[in-house]
PDB file of N, CA, C and O in Angstrom:
ATOM      1  N   MET A 100     245.237 200.043 -31.016  1.00  0.00           N
ATOM      2  CA  MET A 100     246.416 199.518 -31.676  1.00  0.00           C
ATOM      3  C   MET A 100     247.554 199.521 -30.679  1.00  0.00           C
ATOM      4  O   MET A 100     247.796 200.528 -30.017  1.00  0.00           O
ATOM      5  N   ALA A 101     248.242 198.398 -30.577  1.00  0.00           N
ATOM      6  CA  ALA A 101     249.424 198.294 -29.730  1.00  0.00           C
ATOM      7  C   ALA A 101     250.651 198.572 -30.591  1.00  0.00           C
ATOM      8  O   ALA A 101     250.829 197.946 -31.633  1.00  0.00           O
ATOM      9  N   ILE A 102     251.465 199.516 -30.184  1.00  0.00           N
ATOM     10  CA  ILE A 102     252.706 199.837 -30.882  1.00  0.00           C
ATOM     11  C   ILE A 102     253.844 199.171 -30.116  1.00  0.00           C
ATOM     12  O   ILE A 102     254.015 199.405 -28.923  1.00  0.00           O
ATOM     13  N   VAL A 103     254.614 198.334 -30.811  1.00  0.00           N
ATOM     14  CA  VAL A 103     255.691 197.590 -30.167  1.00  0.00           C
ATOM     15  C   VAL A 103     256.994 197.831 -30.928  1.00  0.00           C
ATOM     16  O   VAL A 103     257.113 197.475 -32.104  1.00  0.00           O
ATOM     17  N   ALA A 104     257.960 198.444 -30.251  1.00  0.00           N
ATOM     18  CA  ALA A 104     259.276 198.700 -30.847  1.00  0.00           C
ATOM     19  C   ALA A 104     260.181 197.492 -30.633  1.00  0.00           C
ATOM     20  O   ALA A 104     259.950 196.667 -29.743  1.00  0.00           O
ATOM     21  N   ALA A 105     261.204 197.402 -31.458  1.00  0.00           N
ATOM     22  CA  ALA A 105     262.182 196.304 -31.385  1.00  0.00           C
ATOM     23  C   ALA A 105     261.466 194.962 -31.426  1.00  0.00           C
ATOM     24  O   ALA A 105     261.764 194.048 -30.663  1.00  0.00           O
ATOM     25  N   SER A 106     260.513 194.842 -32.338  1.00  0.00           N
ATOM     26  CA  SER A 106     259.607 193.695 -32.328  1.00  0.00           C
ATOM     27  C   SER A 106     259.911 192.624 -33.376  1.00  0.00           C
ATOM     28  O   SER A 106     259.085 191.745 -33.610  1.00  0.00           O
ATOM     29  N   SER A 107     261.093 192.651 -33.957  1.00  0.00           N
ATOM     30  CA  SER A 107     261.424 191.609 -34.931  1.00  0.00           C
ATOM     31  C   SER A 107     261.902 190.330 -34.263  1.00  0.00           C
ATOM     32  O   SER A 107     261.910 189.265 -34.877  1.00  0.00           O
ATOM     33  N   GLN A 108     262.280 190.418 -32.979  1.00  0.00           N
ATOM     34  CA  GLN A 108     262.769 189.228 -32.275  1.00  0.00           C
ATOM     35  C   GLN A 108     262.701 189.442 -30.761  1.00  0.00           C
ATOM     36  O   GLN A 108     262.407 190.542 -30.298  1.00  0.00           O
ATOM     37  N   GLY A 109     262.940 188.400 -30.020  1.00  0.00           N
ATOM     38  CA  GLY A 109     263.051 188.491 -28.572  1.00  0.00           C
ATOM     39  C   GLY A 109     261.793 188.950 -27.862  1.00  0.00           C
ATOM     40  O   GLY A 109     260.670 188.611 -28.250  1.00  0.00           O
ATOM     41  N   ILE A 110     261.996 189.728 -26.809  1.00  0.00           N
ATOM     42  CA  ILE A 110     260.888 190.194 -25.973  1.00  0.00           C
ATOM     43  C   ILE A 110     259.915 191.065 -26.765  1.00  0.00           C
ATOM     44  O   ILE A 110     258.701 190.963 -26.582  1.00  0.00           O
ATOM     45  N   GLY A 111     260.427 191.909 -27.643  1.00  0.00           N
ATOM     46  CA  GLY A 111     259.553 192.751 -28.454  1.00  0.00           C
ATOM     47  C   GLY A 111     258.627 191.935 -29.336  1.00  0.00           C
ATOM     48  O   GLY A 111     257.432 192.218 -29.440  1.00  0.00           O
ATOM     49  N   ARG A 112     259.175 190.903 -29.959  1.00  0.00           N
ATOM     50  CA  ARG A 112     258.347 190.035 -30.811  1.00  0.00           C
ATOM     51  C   ARG A 112     257.317 189.296 -29.964  1.00  0.00           C
ATOM     52  O   ARG A 112     256.153 189.176 -30.349  1.00  0.00           O
ATOM     53  N   ALA A 113     257.738 188.818 -28.794  1.00  0.00           N
ATOM     54  CA  ALA A 113     256.812 188.119 -27.899  1.00  0.00           C
ATOM     55  C   ALA A 113     255.682 189.045 -27.458  1.00  0.00           C
ATOM     56  O   ALA A 113     254.518 188.623 -27.377  1.00  0.00           O
ATOM     57  N   ALA A 114     255.999 190.301 -27.206  1.00  0.00           N
ATOM     58  CA  ALA A 114     254.970 191.269 -26.814  1.00  0.00           C
ATOM     59  C   ALA A 114     253.993 191.500 -27.967  1.00  0.00           C
ATOM     60  O   ALA A 114     252.772 191.512 -27.769  1.00  0.00           O
ATOM     61  N   ALA A 115     254.514 191.676 -29.173  1.00  0.00           N
ATOM     62  CA  ALA A 115     253.649 191.877 -30.341  1.00  0.00           C
ATOM     63  C   ALA A 115     252.742 190.674 -30.538  1.00  0.00           C
ATOM     64  O   ALA A 115     251.538 190.812 -30.813  1.00  0.00           O
ATOM     65  N   GLU A 116     253.292 189.486 -30.371  1.00  0.00           N
ATOM     66  CA  GLU A 116     252.505 188.269 -30.533  1.00  0.00           C
ATOM     67  C   GLU A 116     251.425 188.164 -29.455  1.00  0.00           C
ATOM     68  O   GLU A 116     250.287 187.778 -29.740  1.00  0.00           O
ATOM     69  N   ALA A 117     251.759 188.530 -28.227  1.00  0.00           N
ATOM     70  CA  ALA A 117     250.777 188.478 -27.136  1.00  0.00           C
ATOM     71  C   ALA A 117     249.625 189.447 -27.386  1.00  0.00           C
ATOM     72  O   ALA A 117     248.458 189.096 -27.158  1.00  0.00           O
ATOM     73  N   PHE A 118     249.931 190.658 -27.860  1.00  0.00           N
ATOM     74  CA  PHE A 118     248.864 191.617 -28.173  1.00  0.00           C
ATOM     75  C   PHE A 118     247.978 191.075 -29.294  1.00  0.00           C
ATOM     76  O   PHE A 118     246.751 191.166 -29.229  1.00  0.00           O
ATOM     77  N   ALA A 119     248.599 190.502 -30.328  1.00  0.00           N
ATOM     78  CA  ALA A 119     247.829 189.950 -31.445  1.00  0.00           C
ATOM     79  C   ALA A 119     246.939 188.799 -30.972  1.00  0.00           C
ATOM     80  O   ALA A 119     245.787 188.691 -31.394  1.00  0.00           O
ATOM     81  N   ALA A 120     247.456 187.978 -30.086  1.00  0.00           N
ATOM     82  CA  ALA A 120     246.687 186.846 -29.568  1.00  0.00           C
ATOM     83  C   ALA A 120     245.460 187.307 -28.789  1.00  0.00           C
ATOM     84  O   ALA A 120     244.447 186.600 -28.740  1.00  0.00           O
ATOM     85  N   GLU A 121     245.533 188.510 -28.231  1.00  0.00           N
ATOM     86  CA  GLU A 121     244.404 189.072 -27.473  1.00  0.00           C
ATOM     87  C   GLU A 121     243.443 189.854 -28.351  1.00  0.00           C
ATOM     88  O   GLU A 121     242.476 190.432 -27.871  1.00  0.00           O
ATOM     89  N   GLY A 122     243.733 189.902 -29.654  1.00  0.00           N
ATOM     90  CA  GLY A 122     242.825 190.558 -30.587  1.00  0.00           C
ATOM     91  C   GLY A 122     243.157 192.000 -30.923  1.00  0.00           C
ATOM     92  O   GLY A 122     242.381 192.669 -31.599  1.00  0.00           O
ATOM     93  N   CYS A 123     244.303 192.491 -30.460  1.00  0.00           N
ATOM     94  CA  CYS A 123     244.703 193.873 -30.765  1.00  0.00           C
ATOM     95  C   CYS A 123     245.226 193.989 -32.186  1.00  0.00           C
ATOM     96  O   CYS A 123     245.830 193.063 -32.720  1.00  0.00           O
ATOM     97  N   LYS A 124     245.014 195.139 -32.781  1.00  0.00           N
ATOM     98  CA  LYS A 124     245.756 195.504 -33.975  1.00  0.00           C
ATOM     99  C   LYS A 124     247.166 195.810 -33.487  1.00  0.00           C
ATOM    100  O   LYS A 124     247.345 196.385 -32.403  1.00  0.00           O
ATOM    101  N   VAL A 125     248.180 195.462 -34.259  1.00  0.00           N
ATOM    102  CA  VAL A 125     249.560 195.618 -33.808  1.00  0.00           C
ATOM    103  C   VAL A 125     250.367 196.397 -34.839  1.00  0.00           C
ATOM    104  O   VAL A 125     250.299 196.115 -36.034  1.00  0.00           O
ATOM    105  N   ALA A 126     251.116 197.372 -34.356  1.00  0.00           N
ATOM    106  CA  ALA A 126     252.069 198.115 -35.183  1.00  0.00           C
ATOM    107  C   ALA A 126     253.461 197.760 -34.686  1.00  0.00           C
ATOM    108  O   ALA A 126     253.783 197.972 -33.519  1.00  0.00           O
ATOM    109  N   MET A 127     254.267 197.185 -35.564  1.00  0.00           N
ATOM    110  CA  MET A 127     255.602 196.712 -35.191  1.00  0.00           C
ATOM    111  C   MET A 127     256.664 197.546 -35.891  1.00  0.00           C
ATOM    112  O   MET A 127     256.508 197.926 -37.046  1.00  0.00           O
ATOM    113  N   CYS A 128     257.749 197.812 -35.166  1.00  0.00           N
ATOM    114  CA  CYS A 128     258.887 198.469 -35.790  1.00  0.00           C
ATOM    115  C   CYS A 128     260.181 197.875 -35.238  1.00  0.00           C
ATOM    116  O   CYS A 128     260.230 197.383 -34.119  1.00  0.00           O
ATOM    117  N   ALA A 129     261.200 197.902 -36.079  1.00  0.00           N
ATOM    118  CA  ALA A 129     262.531 197.428 -35.728  1.00  0.00           C
ATOM    119  C   ALA A 129     263.474 197.875 -36.837  1.00  0.00           C
ATOM    120  O   ALA A 129     263.026 198.308 -37.904  1.00  0.00           O
ATOM    121  N   ARG A 130     264.759 197.750 -36.596  1.00  0.00           N
ATOM    122  CA  ARG A 130     265.739 198.183 -37.604  1.00  0.00           C
ATOM    123  C   ARG A 130     265.884 197.203 -38.758  1.00  0.00           C
ATOM    124  O   ARG A 130     266.098 197.602 -39.894  1.00  0.00           O
ATOM    125  N   ASN A 131     265.798 195.899 -38.494  1.00  0.00           N
ATOM    126  CA  ASN A 131     266.026 194.885 -39.511  1.00  0.00           C
ATOM    127  C   ASN A 131     264.745 194.633 -40.302  1.00  0.00           C
ATOM    128  O   ASN A 131     263.847 193.933 -39.836  1.00  0.00           O
ATOM    129  N   GLU A 132     264.684 195.195 -41.491  1.00  0.00           N
ATOM    130  CA  GLU A 132     263.469 195.130 -42.300  1.00  0.00           C
ATOM    131  C   GLU A 132     263.062 193.705 -42.646  1.00  0.00           C
ATOM    132  O   GLU A 132     261.885 193.344 -42.567  1.00  0.00           O
ATOM    133  N   GLN A 133     264.018 192.864 -42.998  1.00  0.00           N
ATOM    134  CA  GLN A 133     263.707 191.494 -43.390  1.00  0.00           C
ATOM    135  C   GLN A 133     263.151 190.692 -42.207  1.00  0.00           C
ATOM    136  O   GLN A 133     262.108 190.052 -42.327  1.00  0.00           O
ATOM    137  N   ALA A 134     263.821 190.748 -41.071  1.00  0.00           N
ATOM    138  CA  ALA A 134     263.359 190.009 -39.889  1.00  0.00           C
ATOM    139  C   ALA A 134     262.011 190.536 -39.409  1.00  0.00           C
ATOM    140  O   ALA A 134     261.135 189.762 -39.014  1.00  0.00           O
ATOM    141  N   LEU A 135     261.827 191.845 -39.481  1.00  0.00           N
ATOM    142  CA  LEU A 135     260.568 192.456 -39.070  1.00  0.00           C
ATOM    143  C   LEU A 135     259.429 191.994 -39.964  1.00  0.00           C
ATOM    144  O   LEU A 135     258.352 191.626 -39.485  1.00  0.00           O
ATOM    145  N   GLY A 136     259.642 192.003 -41.248  1.00  0.00           N
ATOM    146  CA  GLY A 136     258.606 191.571 -42.188  1.00  0.00           C
ATOM    147  C   GLY A 136     258.202 190.126 -41.962  1.00  0.00           C
ATOM    148  O   GLY A 136     257.018 189.790 -41.987  1.00  0.00           O
ATOM    149  N   LEU A 137     259.186 189.263 -41.739  1.00  0.00           N
ATOM    150  CA  LEU A 137     258.890 187.852 -41.486  1.00  0.00           C
ATOM    151  C   LEU A 137     258.111 187.672 -40.189  1.00  0.00           C
ATOM    152  O   LEU A 137     257.148 186.904 -40.126  1.00  0.00           O
ATOM    153  N   ALA A 138     258.513 188.392 -39.140  1.00  0.00           N
ATOM    154  CA  ALA A 138     257.811 188.306 -37.852  1.00  0.00           C
ATOM    155  C   ALA A 138     256.379 188.808 -37.991  1.00  0.00           C
ATOM    156  O   ALA A 138     255.441 188.175 -37.496  1.00  0.00           O
ATOM    157  N   ALA A 139     256.206 189.936 -38.659  1.00  0.00           N
ATOM    158  CA  ALA A 139     254.866 190.510 -38.836  1.00  0.00           C
ATOM    159  C   ALA A 139     253.965 189.563 -39.613  1.00  0.00           C
ATOM    160  O   ALA A 139     252.797 189.352 -39.255  1.00  0.00           O
ATOM    161  N   GLU A 140     254.497 188.969 -40.659  1.00  0.00           N
ATOM    162  CA  GLU A 140     253.719 188.041 -41.484  1.00  0.00           C
ATOM    163  C   GLU A 140     253.296 186.813 -40.660  1.00  0.00           C
ATOM    164  O   GLU A 140     252.144 186.388 -40.715  1.00  0.00           O
ATOM    165  N   ARG A 141     254.219 186.278 -39.902  1.00  0.00           N
ATOM    166  CA  ARG A 141     253.918 185.092 -39.090  1.00  0.00           C
ATOM    167  C   ARG A 141     252.855 185.395 -38.033  1.00  0.00           C
ATOM    168  O   ARG A 141     251.917 184.627 -37.837  1.00  0.00           O
ATOM    169  N   ILE A 142     253.015 186.531 -37.353  1.00  0.00           N
ATOM    170  CA  ILE A 142     252.058 186.909 -36.313  1.00  0.00           C
ATOM    171  C   ILE A 142     250.677 187.143 -36.912  1.00  0.00           C
ATOM    172  O   ILE A 142     249.663 186.699 -36.368  1.00  0.00           O
ATOM    173  N   ALA A 143     250.622 187.822 -38.047  1.00  0.00           N
ATOM    174  CA  ALA A 143     249.335 188.081 -38.708  1.00  0.00           C
ATOM    175  C   ALA A 143     248.638 186.776 -39.067  1.00  0.00           C
ATOM    176  O   ALA A 143     247.432 186.621 -38.829  1.00  0.00           O
ATOM    177  N   LYS A 144     249.383 185.822 -39.633  1.00  0.00           N
ATOM    178  CA  LYS A 144     248.795 184.548 -40.027  1.00  0.00           C
ATOM    179  C   LYS A 144     248.386 183.723 -38.817  1.00  0.00           C
ATOM    180  O   LYS A 144     247.290 183.170 -38.764  1.00  0.00           O
ATOM    181  N   GLN A 145     249.280 183.625 -37.850  1.00  0.00           N
ATOM    182  CA  GLN A 145     249.039 182.761 -36.697  1.00  0.00           C
ATOM    183  C   GLN A 145     247.839 183.207 -35.871  1.00  0.00           C
ATOM    184  O   GLN A 145     247.110 182.382 -35.328  1.00  0.00           O
ATOM    185  N   HIS A 146     247.627 184.523 -35.777  1.00  0.00           N
ATOM    186  CA  HIS A 146     246.572 185.046 -34.908  1.00  0.00           C
ATOM    187  C   HIS A 146     245.438 185.724 -35.679  1.00  0.00           C
ATOM    188  O   HIS A 146     244.569 186.343 -35.065  1.00  0.00           O
ATOM    189  N   SER A 147     245.464 185.619 -37.006  1.00  0.00           N
ATOM    190  CA  SER A 147     244.481 186.301 -37.852  1.00  0.00           C
ATOM    191  C   SER A 147     244.350 187.761 -37.423  1.00  0.00           C
ATOM    192  O   SER A 147     243.245 188.291 -37.281  1.00  0.00           O
ATOM    193  N   ALA A 148     245.486 188.391 -37.223  1.00  0.00           N
ATOM    194  CA  ALA A 148     245.543 189.756 -36.690  1.00  0.00           C
ATOM    195  C   ALA A 148     245.880 190.766 -37.776  1.00  0.00           C
ATOM    196  O   ALA A 148     246.506 190.430 -38.781  1.00  0.00           O
ATOM    197  N   GLU A 149     245.464 192.004 -37.542  1.00  0.00           N
ATOM    198  CA  GLU A 149     245.872 193.113 -38.394  1.00  0.00           C
ATOM    199  C   GLU A 149     247.222 193.599 -37.877  1.00  0.00           C
ATOM    200  O   GLU A 149     247.334 194.019 -36.723  1.00  0.00           O
ATOM    201  N   VAL A 150     248.234 193.517 -38.716  1.00  0.00           N
ATOM    202  CA  VAL A 150     249.592 193.882 -38.311  1.00  0.00           C
ATOM    203  C   VAL A 150     250.163 194.865 -39.317  1.00  0.00           C
ATOM    204  O   VAL A 150     250.200 194.602 -40.514  1.00  0.00           O
ATOM    205  N   PHE A 151     250.597 195.999 -38.823  1.00  0.00           N
ATOM    206  CA  PHE A 151     251.282 197.024 -39.617  1.00  0.00           C
ATOM    207  C   PHE A 151     252.740 196.992 -39.177  1.00  0.00           C
ATOM    208  O   PHE A 151     253.030 196.881 -37.991  1.00  0.00           O
ATOM    209  N   HIS A 152     253.670 197.061 -40.119  1.00  0.00           N
ATOM    210  CA  HIS A 152     255.078 197.085 -39.725  1.00  0.00           C
ATOM    211  C   HIS A 152     255.872 198.057 -40.593  1.00  0.00           C
ATOM    212  O   HIS A 152     255.512 198.308 -41.744  1.00  0.00           O
ATOM    213  N   GLN A 153     256.904 198.611 -39.980  1.00  0.00           N
ATOM    214  CA  GLN A 153     257.776 199.553 -40.679  1.00  0.00           C
ATOM    215  C   GLN A 153     259.157 199.490 -40.048  1.00  0.00           C
ATOM    216  O   GLN A 153     259.298 199.565 -38.828  1.00  0.00           O
ATOM    217  N   ALA A 154     260.172 199.349 -40.882  1.00  0.00           N
ATOM    218  CA  ALA A 154     261.555 199.339 -40.398  1.00  0.00           C
ATOM    219  C   ALA A 154     261.996 200.769 -40.096  1.00  0.00           C
ATOM    220  O   ALA A 154     261.763 201.680 -40.895  1.00  0.00           O
ATOM    221  N   LEU A 155     262.572 200.959 -38.917  1.00  0.00           N
ATOM    222  CA  LEU A 155     263.105 202.263 -38.548  1.00  0.00           C
ATOM    223  C   LEU A 155     264.025 202.138 -37.340  1.00  0.00           C
ATOM    224  O   LEU A 155     264.040 201.127 -36.658  1.00  0.00           O
ATOM    225  N   ASP A 156     264.787 203.187 -37.108  1.00  0.00           N
ATOM    226  CA  ASP A 156     265.683 203.273 -35.955  1.00  0.00           C
ATOM    227  C   ASP A 156     265.037 204.220 -34.951  1.00  0.00           C
ATOM    228  O   ASP A 156     264.845 205.399 -35.238  1.00  0.00           O
ATOM    229  N   VAL A 157     264.690 203.715 -33.776  1.00  0.00           N
ATOM    230  CA  VAL A 157     263.980 204.536 -32.793  1.00  0.00           C
ATOM    231  C   VAL A 157     264.836 205.659 -32.206  1.00  0.00           C
ATOM    232  O   VAL A 157     264.310 206.522 -31.509  1.00  0.00           O
ATOM    233  N   THR A 158     266.124 205.686 -32.511  1.00  0.00           N
ATOM    234  CA  THR A 158     266.958 206.804 -32.051  1.00  0.00           C
ATOM    235  C   THR A 158     266.825 208.021 -32.972  1.00  0.00           C
ATOM    236  O   THR A 158     267.339 209.087 -32.657  1.00  0.00           O
ATOM    237  N   ASP A 159     266.114 207.852 -34.082  1.00  0.00           N
ATOM    238  CA  ASP A 159     265.876 208.947 -35.024  1.00  0.00           C
ATOM    239  C   ASP A 159     264.465 209.483 -34.784  1.00  0.00           C
ATOM    240  O   ASP A 159     263.467 208.865 -35.189  1.00  0.00           O
ATOM    241  N   ALA A 160     264.379 210.626 -34.121  1.00  0.00           N
ATOM    242  CA  ALA A 160     263.080 211.189 -33.730  1.00  0.00           C
ATOM    243  C   ALA A 160     262.154 211.421 -34.925  1.00  0.00           C
ATOM    244  O   ALA A 160     260.946 211.192 -34.826  1.00  0.00           O
ATOM    245  N   ALA A 161     262.701 211.851 -36.036  1.00  0.00           N
ATOM    246  CA  ALA A 161     261.872 212.106 -37.218  1.00  0.00           C
ATOM    247  C   ALA A 161     261.252 210.805 -37.729  1.00  0.00           C
ATOM    248  O   ALA A 161     260.080 210.784 -38.126  1.00  0.00           O
ATOM    249  N   CYS A 162     262.015 209.730 -37.697  1.00  0.00           N
ATOM    250  CA  CYS A 162     261.485 208.428 -38.123  1.00  0.00           C
ATOM    251  C   CYS A 162     260.381 207.952 -37.189  1.00  0.00           C
ATOM    252  O   CYS A 162     259.360 207.437 -37.640  1.00  0.00           O
ATOM    253  N   VAL A 163     260.583 208.136 -35.896  1.00  0.00           N
ATOM    254  CA  VAL A 163     259.569 207.736 -34.918  1.00  0.00           C
ATOM    255  C   VAL A 163     258.292 208.542 -35.125  1.00  0.00           C
ATOM    256  O   VAL A 163     257.184 207.994 -35.126  1.00  0.00           O
ATOM    257  N   HIS A 164     258.435 209.838 -35.335  1.00  0.00           N
ATOM    258  CA  HIS A 164     257.278 210.702 -35.577  1.00  0.00           C
ATOM    259  C   HIS A 164     256.523 210.233 -36.829  1.00  0.00           C
ATOM    260  O   HIS A 164     255.290 210.147 -36.833  1.00  0.00           O
ATOM    261  N   GLY A 165     257.260 209.918 -37.876  1.00  0.00           N
ATOM    262  CA  GLY A 165     256.643 209.444 -39.107  1.00  0.00           C
ATOM    263  C   GLY A 165     255.926 208.116 -38.905  1.00  0.00           C
ATOM    264  O   GLY A 165     254.837 207.907 -39.443  1.00  0.00           O
ATOM    265  N   PHE A 166     256.535 207.229 -38.133  1.00  0.00           N
ATOM    266  CA  PHE A 166     255.917 205.935 -37.844  1.00  0.00           C
ATOM    267  C   PHE A 166     254.609 206.120 -37.084  1.00  0.00           C
ATOM    268  O   PHE A 166     253.599 205.493 -37.410  1.00  0.00           O
ATOM    269  N   CYS A 167     254.612 206.992 -36.100  1.00  0.00           N
ATOM    270  CA  CYS A 167     253.383 207.250 -35.334  1.00  0.00           C
ATOM    271  C   CYS A 167     252.299 207.821 -36.238  1.00  0.00           C
ATOM    272  O   CYS A 167     251.124 207.464 -36.112  1.00  0.00           O
ATOM    273  N   GLY A 168     252.682 208.688 -37.144  1.00  0.00           N
ATOM    274  CA  GLY A 168     251.718 209.218 -38.111  1.00  0.00           C
ATOM    275  C   GLY A 168     251.167 208.122 -39.006  1.00  0.00           C
ATOM    276  O   GLY A 168     249.969 208.078 -39.298  1.00  0.00           O
ATOM    277  N   SER A 169     252.026 207.201 -39.430  1.00  0.00           N
ATOM    278  CA  SER A 169     251.582 206.077 -40.240  1.00  0.00           C
ATOM    279  C   SER A 169     250.630 205.184 -39.470  1.00  0.00           C
ATOM    280  O   SER A 169     249.641 204.689 -40.022  1.00  0.00           O
ATOM    281  N   CYS A 170     250.911 204.988 -38.187  1.00  0.00           N
ATOM    282  CA  CYS A 170     250.023 204.173 -37.344  1.00  0.00           C
ATOM    283  C   CYS A 170     248.644 204.826 -37.255  1.00  0.00           C
ATOM    284  O   CYS A 170     247.623 204.149 -37.364  1.00  0.00           O
ATOM    285  N   SER A 171     248.622 206.145 -37.080  1.00  0.00           N
ATOM    286  CA  SER A 171     247.340 206.859 -37.026  1.00  0.00           C
ATOM    287  C   SER A 171     246.567 206.682 -38.314  1.00  0.00           C
ATOM    288  O   SER A 171     245.364 206.462 -38.313  1.00  0.00           O
ATOM    289  N   GLY A 172     247.280 206.755 -39.435  1.00  0.00           N
ATOM    290  CA  GLY A 172     246.645 206.550 -40.727  1.00  0.00           C
ATOM    291  C   GLY A 172     246.103 205.149 -40.879  1.00  0.00           C
ATOM    292  O   GLY A 172     245.017 204.949 -41.424  1.00  0.00           O
ATOM    293  N   GLU A 173     246.821 204.168 -40.383  1.00  0.00           N
ATOM    294  CA  GLU A 173     246.361 202.778 -40.449  1.00  0.00           C
ATOM    295  C   GLU A 173     245.112 202.575 -39.618  1.00  0.00           C
ATOM    296  O   GLU A 173     244.194 201.874 -40.023  1.00  0.00           O
ATOM    297  N   ILE A 174     245.063 203.200 -38.451  1.00  0.00           N
ATOM    298  CA  ILE A 174     243.885 203.066 -37.591  1.00  0.00           C
ATOM    299  C   ILE A 174     242.658 203.647 -38.308  1.00  0.00           C
ATOM    300  O   ILE A 174     241.595 203.053 -38.325  1.00  0.00           O
ATOM    301  N   ARG A 175     242.819 204.814 -38.927  1.00  0.00           N
ATOM    302  CA  ARG A 175     241.694 205.458 -39.631  1.00  0.00           C
ATOM    303  C   ARG A 175     241.273 204.659 -40.852  1.00  0.00           C
ATOM    304  O   ARG A 175     240.100 204.599 -41.183  1.00  0.00           O
ATOM    305  N   ARG A 176     242.253 204.085 -41.531  1.00  0.00           N
ATOM    306  CA  ARG A 176     241.999 203.371 -42.783  1.00  0.00           C
ATOM    307  C   ARG A 176     241.244 202.066 -42.540  1.00  0.00           C
ATOM    308  O   ARG A 176     240.431 201.652 -43.329  1.00  0.00           O
ATOM    309  N   ARG A 177     241.527 201.418 -41.436  1.00  0.00           N
ATOM    310  CA  ARG A 177     240.934 200.090 -41.189  1.00  0.00           C
ATOM    311  C   ARG A 177     239.718 200.294 -40.399  1.00  0.00           C
ATOM    312  O   ARG A 177     238.932 200.000 -39.883  1.00  0.00           O
TER     313      ARG A 177
END
């Protein structure tokens, strides 16, 4: 699973899309929940990829820790 921060737009979104295009499962995070959800949905559809996304602020260590735990759970679940 490729974890990509700040992935709702710009370089982060391009990186998430590139990983999905190569067949990776992708975990996306960004602060803007609406933009992140739209980006994740588009990438999943366009590349038939498994995409997990969660809105969070990477400056909050507890949120980052929780996101990583969620990613681990997603890997085990799928």
